[in-house]
Amino acid sequence: AARAEGARKTYGKGENTVHALDGVTVDFKVGEFAAIMGPSGSGKSTLMHCLAGLDSLTEGRVIIDGTDLTGLSDKSLTTLRRDEIGFIFQAYNLVPTLTAEENIRLPLLLANRKGDEAWINRVIDAVGLRDRLHHKPSELSGGQQQRVAVARALASQPKIIFADEPTGNLDSRSGSEVLRFMRKVVDELDQTIVMVTHDPVAAAIADRIVFLADGKIVDEMRSPTA
Amino acid sequence: AARAEGARKTYGKGENTVHALDGVTVDFKVGEFAAIMGPSGSGKSTLMHCLAGLDSLTEGRVIIDGTDLTGLSDKSLTTLRRDEIGFIFQAYNLVPTLTAEENIRLPLLLANRKGDEAWINRVIDAVGLRDRLHHKPSELSGGQQQRVAVARALASQPKIIFADEPTGNLDSRSGSEVLRFMRKVVDELDQTIVMVTHDPVAAAIADRIVFLADGKIVDEMRSPTA
Ligand SMILES: Nc1ncnc2c1ncn2[C@@H]1O[C@H](COP(=O)(O)OP(=O)(O)OP(=O)(O)O)[C@@H](O)[C@H]1O
Ligand SMILES: Nc1ncnc2c1ncn2[C@@H]1O[C@H](COP(=O)(O)OP(=O)(O)OP(=O)(O)O)[C@@H](O)[C@H]1O
Ligand SMILES: [Mg+2]
Ligand SMILES: [Mg+2]
């Protein structure tokens, strides 16, 4: 579903060069639920943004659903992202002037697709936002904003979802509800989820865990509960 | 150090009324390290903002270091906050145009105070940001931004620090380093820390844990490790 080959991403030059990604080759298969763990600053968000076509590599390539992102025009890249990829940002990136519900429905609107009403309602109830739909982000708690970001990525049923620390601001109960729903989405709808997390409990729900440090993959394991 | 009496905070009216705080009376003593836990949306951030004078109550009062915030002019409130209170925001609220170091030093600059250079350097190393000081927030990882927010609140040695989920985006090692440093700050410098957290491991480092649900305090316990 998503693959990186020899991915490198550098910032700055000379003495100040930061090797955010320092040669990453990894393959996420269709229908897989993978977790990425690693220290703060190890390159997790950078890897996710490059895999989702939100950022370009300095070297190497990314292949999404068989398409090499390297050659694509801005227009084709945008279309690919809009139709096939969902992204839950570490900082949520909600539209401040739209309500929770409008934020959740935005990807479908932008893709000019109808969306499955029953599914959208299932997502809203799974993340527990039923009575917060008409509030704007500034009128929501941190965890409620995070759940809007989660719902927005799930509602349009994209083929692959990149989730950057989707439960970081949730109490253990809301967090496990989100994780269990994501597990369902992979098992029942054959979607692919790649989730960055610092929480071993969250990682345990995935099929495999990839460990990053200093921009490289340093370890990998089948999930102990898979 | 900080006390709320019969605190109520309501949003909206009629059917849409949200009782974010529904009658909270709590007392945080000088030199105490207290944790606040509770479900997403239960009022934790609202309580913290009202205790820190960043938001007003609908009913009840807040007393900081002996001063009732209710009567204060904007100017006096700003001066009190600047001189006595440090706040680590759930969404960090860093200044995007300033570097990490400038963000960390900003409260001292605004308070027109010199600050203790040795202390500031100790804080920077405790949160592990030594080689990230000249980067702007957009050039930092999520966890690095969170650590800038932590360092900013600690650097000016305020009497009381309100920390809203200070380790939510940190891996367990960076997170425990931040927590251990906060514990030191309370033990060695007699500062007061009130920390919201969803992580029981983080809460265990505090002296006492207060539990919030639906805008009310529902339980309280001496920390199991205190
Ligand atoms: N401006 C507003 N208008 C309406 N409701 C609001 C507004 N601001 C906050 N709320 C509501 O007040 C309640 C308490 O919010 P608060 O941010 O204190 O929760 P919290 O305990 O910090 O949650 P989290 O763990 O998710 O950060 C939430 O249900 C939220 O939706
Ligand atoms: N524009 C930039 N200029 C310089 N360095 C950058 C820039 N953007 C990111 N970095 C650096 O790249 C490294 C990797 O960042 P990334 O956001 O991928 O880390 P992460 O693993 O997601 O961390 P966290 O767990 O804290 O979110 C970090 O050290 C960060 O400071
Ligand atoms: Mg990150
Ligand atoms: Mg909060």
Coordinates of C-alpha atoms and ligand atoms in Angstrom, one line a residue:
Chain A
A1 CA 0.0 0.0 0.0
A2 CA 2.8 2.4 0.9
R3 CA 6.5 1.9 0.4
A4 CA 9.7 4.0 1.0
E5 CA 13.0 3.0 -0.7
G6 CA 16.3 4.5 0.4
A7 CA 14.4 7.6 1.8
R8 CA 16.6 10.5 2.8
K9 CA 15.5 13.9 4.0
T10 CA 17.9 16.6 5.1
Y11 CA 17.5 20.0 6.4
G12 CA 20.1 22.7 6.5
K13 CA 23.7 22.4 5.2
G14 CA 27.2 22.0 6.4
E15 CA 27.6 21.8 10.1
N16 CA 23.9 22.4 10.7
T17 CA 22.7 19.6 8.5
V18 CA 19.9 17.6 10.1
H19 CA 19.4 14.1 8.7
A20 CA 15.7 13.8 9.6
L21 CA 15.5 10.6 7.4
D22 CA 18.8 8.8 6.9
G23 CA 18.1 6.0 4.5
V24 CA 14.7 4.4 5.3
T25 CA 13.4 1.4 3.4
V26 CA 10.1 0.1 4.6
D27 CA 7.0 -1.6 3.1
F28 CA 3.5 -1.3 4.5
K29 CA 1.1 -3.9 2.9
V30 CA -2.5 -3.6 2.1
G31 CA -4.8 -4.4 5.1
E32 CA -1.9 -4.1 7.5
F33 CA -2.0 -2.1 10.8
A34 CA 1.5 -1.0 11.5
A35 CA 2.9 1.1 14.4
I36 CA 6.0 3.3 14.3
M37 CA 7.7 4.1 17.6
G38 CA 10.9 6.0 18.4
P39 CA 12.4 8.8 20.5
S40 CA 11.1 12.4 20.1
G41 CA 12.9 13.9 17.0
S42 CA 13.8 10.5 15.5
G43 CA 12.0 11.2 12.2
K44 CA 8.6 9.6 12.6
S45 CA 6.5 12.6 11.5
T46 CA 8.9 13.3 8.7
L47 CA 8.6 9.7 7.4
M48 CA 4.8 9.9 7.6
H49 CA 4.6 13.2 5.7
C50 CA 6.9 11.9 3.0
L51 CA 5.0 8.6 2.7
A52 CA 1.7 10.6 2.4
G53 CA 3.1 12.8 -0.3
L54 CA 2.9 15.9 1.9
D55 CA 6.6 16.5 1.8
S56 CA 9.3 15.6 -0.7
L57 CA 12.4 13.5 -0.1
T58 CA 16.0 14.7 -0.6
E59 CA 16.9 11.2 -2.0
G60 CA 15.1 7.9 -2.6
R61 CA 11.5 7.3 -3.5
V62 CA 8.0 6.7 -2.2
I63 CA 5.4 4.4 -3.9
I64 CA 1.8 4.7 -2.9
D65 CA -0.6 2.1 -4.3
G66 CA 1.8 1.3 -7.1
T67 CA 2.4 4.9 -8.1
D68 CA 5.9 6.4 -7.7
L69 CA 5.4 9.9 -6.2
T70 CA 8.6 11.2 -7.6
G71 CA 7.4 12.0 -11.1
L72 CA 4.0 13.3 -10.2
S73 CA 2.8 16.8 -11.0
D74 CA 1.3 18.8 -8.1
K75 CA -2.1 18.3 -9.5
S76 CA -1.8 14.5 -9.7
L77 CA -0.3 14.3 -6.3
T78 CA -3.1 16.4 -4.8
T79 CA -5.7 14.1 -6.5
L80 CA -3.9 11.0 -5.3
R81 CA -3.9 12.3 -1.7
R82 CA -7.5 13.4 -1.9
D83 CA -8.8 10.1 -3.2
E84 CA -6.6 7.6 -1.4
I85 CA -5.0 8.9 1.7
G86 CA -6.2 10.1 5.1
F87 CA -3.9 11.9 7.5
I88 CA -4.3 12.5 11.3
F89 CA -1.8 15.2 12.1
Q90 CA 0.1 15.4 15.3
A91 CA -1.1 19.0 15.7
Y92 CA -4.6 18.2 14.2
N93 CA -4.6 21.0 11.6
L94 CA -8.3 21.6 11.9
V95 CA -9.9 24.5 10.0
P96 CA -10.7 27.1 12.8
T97 CA -13.7 28.6 11.0
L98 CA -15.5 25.3 10.4
T99 CA -17.5 23.3 13.0
A100 CA -16.4 19.8 14.0
E101 CA -18.9 18.3 11.6
E102 CA -17.8 20.5 8.7
N103 CA -14.1 19.6 9.5
I104 CA -15.0 15.9 9.4
R105 CA -16.8 16.1 6.1
L106 CA -14.3 18.4 4.4
P107 CA -12.2 15.7 2.6
L108 CA -15.3 14.3 1.0
L109 CA -16.4 17.8 -0.1
L110 CA -13.0 18.6 -1.5
A111 CA -13.0 15.2 -3.4
N112 CA -16.5 15.9 -4.7
R113 CA -17.6 12.6 -3.3
K114 CA -20.8 11.7 -1.5
G115 CA -19.6 9.6 1.3
D116 CA -21.5 6.8 3.1
E117 CA -23.9 8.5 5.6
A118 CA -24.2 5.4 7.8
W119 CA -20.5 5.1 8.0
I120 CA -19.9 8.8 8.8
N121 CA -22.4 8.4 11.7
R122 CA -20.7 5.3 12.9
V123 CA -17.3 7.2 12.9
I124 CA -18.8 10.2 14.8
D125 CA -20.2 7.9 17.5
A126 CA -17.1 5.7 17.7
V127 CA -15.0 8.8 18.6
G128 CA -17.8 10.1 20.9
L129 CA -18.4 13.5 19.2
R130 CA -22.2 13.3 18.7
D131 CA -23.0 16.3 21.0
R132 CA -20.0 18.4 19.8
L133 CA -20.6 18.5 16.1
H134 CA -21.7 22.2 15.9
H135 CA -18.8 23.5 17.9
K136 CA -15.7 25.2 16.3
P137 CA -12.2 23.9 17.3
S138 CA -11.7 26.8 19.8
E139 CA -14.8 25.6 21.6
L140 CA -13.5 22.1 22.0
S141 CA -11.1 20.5 24.5
G142 CA -7.7 19.3 23.3
G143 CA -8.9 15.7 23.2
Q144 CA -12.1 16.6 21.4
Q145 CA -10.1 18.4 18.7
Q146 CA -7.9 15.3 18.3
R147 CA -11.0 13.1 17.9
V148 CA -12.2 15.5 15.2
A149 CA -8.9 14.9 13.4
V150 CA -9.3 11.2 13.8
A151 CA -12.9 11.2 12.5
R152 CA -12.0 13.4 9.5
A153 CA -9.4 10.9 8.3
L154 CA -11.8 7.9 8.8
A155 CA -15.0 9.3 7.4
S156 CA -14.0 9.3 3.7
Q157 CA -12.8 5.6 4.0
P158 CA -9.4 6.3 2.3
K159 CA -7.3 3.2 1.3
I160 CA -4.5 4.2 3.6
I161 CA -4.5 6.2 6.8
F162 CA -1.4 7.8 8.4
A163 CA -2.1 8.5 12.1
D164 CA 0.5 10.7 13.8
E165 CA 0.1 10.0 17.6
P166 CA -3.8 9.8 17.3
T167 CA -4.3 9.2 21.1
G168 CA -1.7 11.5 22.6
N169 CA -4.3 13.8 24.2
L170 CA -6.9 11.2 25.1
D171 CA -7.6 9.6 28.4
S172 CA -7.2 5.8 28.4
R173 CA -10.9 5.1 27.8
S174 CA -11.4 7.5 24.8
G175 CA -8.0 6.4 23.5
S176 CA -8.8 2.7 23.6
E177 CA -12.2 3.4 21.9
V178 CA -10.3 5.1 19.0
L179 CA -7.8 2.3 18.8
R180 CA -10.4 -0.4 18.8
F181 CA -12.3 1.4 16.0
M182 CA -9.2 1.7 13.9
R183 CA -8.5 -2.0 14.5
K184 CA -12.1 -2.7 13.2
V185 CA -11.5 -0.5 10.2
V186 CA -8.5 -2.6 9.2
D187 CA -10.1 -5.9 9.9
E188 CA -13.5 -5.3 8.3
L189 CA -12.8 -2.8 5.5
D190 CA -9.3 -3.9 4.6
Q191 CA -7.9 -0.4 5.0
T192 CA -4.3 0.1 5.8
I193 CA -3.2 2.1 8.9
V194 CA 0.3 3.4 9.7
M195 CA 0.2 4.8 13.2
V196 CA 3.0 6.7 15.0
T197 CA 2.7 6.3 18.8
H198 CA 4.6 6.7 22.0
D199 CA 2.2 4.5 23.8
P200 CA 3.1 0.7 24.0
V201 CA -0.5 -0.1 24.7
A202 CA -1.5 1.6 21.4
A203 CA 1.3 -0.1 19.6
A204 CA 0.2 -3.5 20.8
I205 CA -3.0 -3.2 18.9
A206 CA -1.1 -3.1 15.6
D207 CA 0.2 -6.2 13.6
R208 CA 3.8 -5.0 13.6
I209 CA 5.9 -2.4 15.2
V210 CA 8.7 -0.5 13.4
F211 CA 11.3 1.3 15.5
L212 CA 13.0 4.5 14.3
A213 CA 16.0 6.2 15.8
D214 CA 18.1 9.0 14.3
G215 CA 16.3 8.8 11.0
K216 CA 16.8 5.1 10.5
I217 CA 14.9 1.9 11.1
V218 CA 16.7 0.2 14.0
D219 CA 14.3 -2.7 14.8
E220 CA 11.1 -4.3 13.9
M221 CA 8.8 -6.8 15.6
R222 CA 5.6 -8.7 15.1
S223 CA 3.1 -7.3 17.7
P224 CA 3.1 -9.4 20.8
T225 CA -0.7 -9.7 20.6
A226 CA -1.0 -10.3 16.8
Chain B
A1 CA -0.6 28.6 46.4
A2 CA -3.7 28.3 44.2
R3 CA -7.3 27.8 45.3
A4 CA -10.7 27.6 43.6
E5 CA -13.9 28.0 45.6
G6 CA -17.3 27.0 44.1
A7 CA -15.9 27.6 40.6
R8 CA -18.4 27.4 37.8
K9 CA -17.8 28.1 34.1
T10 CA -20.6 27.8 31.6
Y11 CA -20.6 28.2 27.8
G12 CA -23.7 28.8 25.7
K13 CA -27.3 29.1 27.0
G14 CA -30.5 27.2 27.3
E15 CA -30.4 23.8 25.7
N16 CA -26.9 24.3 24.5
T17 CA -25.4 25.1 27.9
V18 CA -22.1 23.4 28.6
H19 CA -21.1 23.3 32.3
A20 CA -17.4 23.1 31.8
L21 CA -16.8 23.6 35.5
D22 CA -19.8 22.7 37.7
G23 CA -18.8 23.7 41.2
V24 CA -15.2 23.0 41.9
T25 CA -13.5 23.7 45.2
V26 CA -9.9 22.7 45.4
D27 CA -6.8 23.9 47.2
F28 CA -3.2 23.4 46.0
K29 CA -0.6 24.1 48.7
V30 CA 2.8 25.7 48.3
G31 CA 5.5 23.2 47.5
E32 CA 2.9 20.6 46.4
F33 CA 3.1 18.5 43.2
A34 CA -0.5 17.7 42.2
A35 CA -1.9 15.8 39.3
I36 CA -5.4 16.3 37.7
M37 CA -6.8 13.4 35.8
G38 CA -10.2 12.8 34.1
P39 CA -11.9 12.0 30.8
S40 CA -11.5 14.1 27.7
G41 CA -13.8 17.1 28.0
S42 CA -14.2 16.8 31.8
G43 CA -13.0 20.4 32.4
K44 CA -9.3 20.0 33.2
S45 CA -7.9 22.6 30.9
T46 CA -10.8 25.0 31.8
L47 CA -9.9 24.6 35.5
M48 CA -6.2 25.2 34.9
H49 CA -6.9 28.3 32.7
C50 CA -9.2 29.8 35.4
L51 CA -6.7 29.0 38.2
A52 CA -4.0 30.7 36.2
G53 CA -6.1 33.8 35.6
L54 CA -6.2 33.2 31.8
D55 CA -9.9 32.8 31.8
S56 CA -12.7 34.2 34.0
L57 CA -15.3 32.1 36.1
T58 CA -19.0 32.4 35.6
E59 CA -19.4 31.9 39.4
G60 CA -17.1 31.4 42.4
R61 CA -13.6 32.7 42.9
V62 CA -9.9 31.9 42.4
I63 CA -7.2 32.9 44.9
I64 CA -3.5 32.9 43.9
D65 CA -0.9 33.3 46.5
G66 CA -3.4 35.0 48.7
T67 CA -4.8 37.4 46.0
D68 CA -8.4 37.0 45.0
L69 CA -8.4 37.3 41.2
T70 CA -12.0 38.5 41.0
G71 CA -11.4 42.1 41.8
L72 CA -8.2 42.6 39.8
S73 CA -7.8 45.0 36.9
D74 CA -6.4 43.6 33.6
K75 CA -3.1 45.2 34.4
S76 CA -2.7 43.7 37.9
L77 CA -3.8 40.3 36.6
T78 CA -1.2 40.5 33.8
T79 CA 1.5 41.5 36.3
L80 CA 0.6 38.7 38.7
R81 CA 0.6 36.1 35.9
R82 CA 3.9 37.4 34.6
D83 CA 5.7 37.4 37.9
E84 CA 4.3 34.3 39.6
I85 CA 2.7 31.9 37.2
G86 CA 4.2 29.6 34.5
F87 CA 1.9 27.8 32.1
I88 CA 2.6 24.8 29.8
F89 CA -0.3 24.8 27.3
Q90 CA -1.9 21.6 25.9
A91 CA -1.2 23.1 22.4
Y92 CA 2.1 24.7 23.4
N93 CA 1.3 28.2 22.1
L94 CA 4.8 29.0 21.0
V95 CA 5.6 32.2 19.1
P96 CA 6.2 31.0 15.5
T97 CA 8.6 33.8 14.6
L98 CA 11.0 33.2 17.5
T99 CA 13.6 30.5 17.9
A100 CA 13.3 27.8 20.6
E101 CA 15.7 29.8 22.8
E102 CA 13.9 33.1 22.3
N103 CA 10.6 31.3 23.2
I104 CA 12.2 29.9 26.4
R105 CA 13.5 33.3 27.5
L106 CA 10.4 35.3 26.5
P107 CA 8.6 35.3 30.0
L108 CA 11.8 36.8 31.6
L109 CA 12.0 39.4 28.8
L110 CA 8.4 40.4 29.3
A111 CA 8.8 40.5 33.0
N112 CA 11.9 42.6 32.6
R113 CA 13.8 40.2 34.8
K114 CA 17.3 38.9 34.3
G115 CA 16.8 35.2 35.1
D116 CA 19.4 32.8 36.5
E117 CA 21.7 31.8 33.6
A118 CA 22.9 28.6 35.3
W119 CA 19.3 27.6 35.9
I120 CA 18.2 28.3 32.4
N121 CA 21.0 26.1 31.1
R122 CA 20.1 23.4 33.5
V123 CA 16.5 23.5 32.2
I124 CA 17.6 23.4 28.5
D125 CA 19.7 20.3 29.2
A126 CA 17.1 18.6 31.3
V127 CA 14.6 18.8 28.4
G128 CA 17.3 17.8 25.9
L129 CA 17.0 20.9 23.6
R130 CA 20.7 22.0 23.6
D131 CA 21.2 21.4 19.8
R132 CA 17.7 22.8 18.8
L133 CA 17.9 26.3 20.4
H134 CA 18.2 28.2 17.1
H135 CA 15.4 26.5 15.3
K136 CA 11.9 27.9 15.0
P137 CA 8.9 25.9 16.0
S138 CA 8.1 24.9 12.4
E139 CA 11.5 23.3 12.2
L140 CA 11.0 21.2 15.4
S141 CA 9.3 17.9 15.9
G142 CA 6.0 17.8 17.9
G143 CA 7.8 16.5 21.0
Q144 CA 10.6 19.1 20.7
Q145 CA 7.9 21.9 20.5
Q146 CA 6.3 20.4 23.7
R147 CA 9.7 20.5 25.4
V148 CA 10.2 24.2 24.4
A149 CA 6.9 24.9 26.1
V150 CA 8.0 23.0 29.2
A151 CA 11.4 24.8 29.3
R152 CA 9.7 28.2 28.9
A153 CA 7.5 27.7 32.0
L154 CA 10.4 26.4 34.1
A155 CA 13.1 28.9 33.1
S156 CA 11.7 31.9 34.9
Q157 CA 11.2 29.9 38.2
P158 CA 7.7 31.0 38.8
K159 CA 6.1 30.2 42.1
I160 CA 3.4 28.0 40.6
I161 CA 3.5 26.1 37.3
F162 CA 0.3 24.8 35.6
A163 CA 1.3 22.0 33.2
D164 CA -1.5 20.9 30.8
E165 CA -0.5 17.4 29.6
P166 CA 3.2 18.2 29.4
T167 CA 4.3 14.8 28.2
G168 CA 1.5 13.9 25.8
N169 CA 3.8 13.9 22.7
L170 CA 6.9 12.6 24.3
D171 CA 8.4 9.1 24.1
S172 CA 8.6 7.4 27.5
R173 CA 12.3 8.3 28.0
S174 CA 12.0 12.1 27.2
G175 CA 8.8 12.1 29.2
S176 CA 10.3 10.6 32.3
E177 CA 13.2 13.0 32.1
V178 CA 10.7 16.0 32.1
L179 CA 8.8 14.5 35.0
R180 CA 11.9 13.8 37.0
F181 CA 13.1 17.3 36.5
M182 CA 9.7 18.7 37.5
R183 CA 9.8 16.6 40.7
K184 CA 13.2 18.0 41.4
V185 CA 11.9 21.6 40.9
V186 CA 9.2 21.0 43.5
D187 CA 11.6 19.2 46.0
E188 CA 14.6 21.5 45.7
L189 CA 13.1 24.9 44.9
D190 CA 9.7 24.6 46.7
Q191 CA 7.8 25.5 43.6
T192 CA 4.2 24.3 43.2
I193 CA 3.2 22.3 40.2
V194 CA -0.3 21.4 39.1
M195 CA -0.2 19.0 36.2
V196 CA -3.0 17.6 34.0
T197 CA -2.2 14.2 32.7
H198 CA -3.8 11.2 31.1
D199 CA -0.8 9.0 31.9
P200 CA -1.0 7.1 35.2
V201 CA 2.8 6.8 35.2
A202 CA 3.1 10.6 35.1
A203 CA 0.4 11.0 37.8
A204 CA 2.3 8.6 40.1
I205 CA 5.2 11.1 40.4
A206 CA 2.9 13.7 42.0
D207 CA 2.0 13.9 45.7
R208 CA -1.7 13.8 45.2
I209 CA -4.1 13.1 42.3
V210 CA -7.4 14.9 41.9
F211 CA -10.0 13.3 39.6
L212 CA -12.4 15.4 37.5
A213 CA -15.5 14.3 35.6
D214 CA -18.3 16.4 34.1
G215 CA -16.8 19.6 35.6
K216 CA -16.7 18.3 39.2
I217 CA -14.1 16.8 41.4
V218 CA -15.2 13.2 41.9
D219 CA -12.3 11.6 43.7
E220 CA -8.9 12.3 45.2
M221 CA -6.0 10.2 46.4
R222 CA -2.6 10.5 47.9
S223 CA -0.2 9.3 45.2
P224 CA 0.6 5.6 45.7
T225 CA 4.3 6.4 45.5
A226 CA 4.3 9.6 47.7
Ligands
LIG1 N1 -16.0 28.1 24.0 C1 -16.7 27.0 24.3 N2 -18.0 26.8 24.0 C2 -18.6 25.7 24.3 N3 -18.1 24.6 25.0 C3 -16.8 24.8 25.3 C4 -16.0 25.9 25.0 N4 -14.7 25.7 25.4 C5 -14.7 24.5 26.0 N5 -15.9 23.9 25.9 C6 -16.3 22.6 26.5 O1 -16.0 22.5 27.8 C7 -15.7 21.2 28.2 C8 -14.4 21.1 29.0 O2 -13.3 21.5 28.2 P1 -11.8 21.3 28.7 O3 -10.9 21.8 27.6 O4 -11.6 21.9 30.0 O5 -11.7 19.7 28.8 P2 -10.4 18.8 29.2 O6 -10.8 18.1 30.4 O7 -9.2 19.6 29.2 O8 -10.3 17.8 28.0 P3 -9.1 17.1 27.2 O9 -8.6 16.0 28.1 O10 -9.7 16.6 26.0 O11 -8.1 18.1 27.0 C9 -15.6 20.4 26.9 O12 -16.7 19.5 26.7 C10 -15.6 21.5 25.8 O13 -16.2 21.0 24.6
LIG2 N1 12.5 22.6 8.8 C1 13.4 21.9 9.6 N2 14.6 22.4 9.7 C2 15.5 21.7 10.5 N3 15.3 20.6 11.2 C3 14.0 20.1 11.1 C4 13.0 20.7 10.3 N4 11.9 20.0 10.4 C5 12.2 18.9 11.2 N5 13.4 19.0 11.7 C6 14.1 18.0 12.5 O1 14.0 16.7 12.0 C7 14.0 15.8 13.1 C8 12.8 14.8 12.9 O2 11.6 15.5 13.1 P1 10.2 14.6 13.2 O3 9.1 15.7 13.3 O4 10.1 13.7 12.1 O5 10.4 13.8 14.6 P2 9.4 12.9 15.3 O6 10.0 11.5 15.4 O7 8.1 13.0 14.7 O8 9.4 13.5 16.8 P3 8.2 13.6 17.9 O9 8.0 12.3 18.5 O10 8.8 14.6 18.9 O11 7.0 14.1 17.2 C9 13.9 16.6 14.4 O12 15.1 16.6 15.1 C10 13.5 18.0 13.9 O13 14.1 19.0 14.8
MG3 MG 6.3 13.8 15.4
MG4 MG -7.5 19.7 28.0

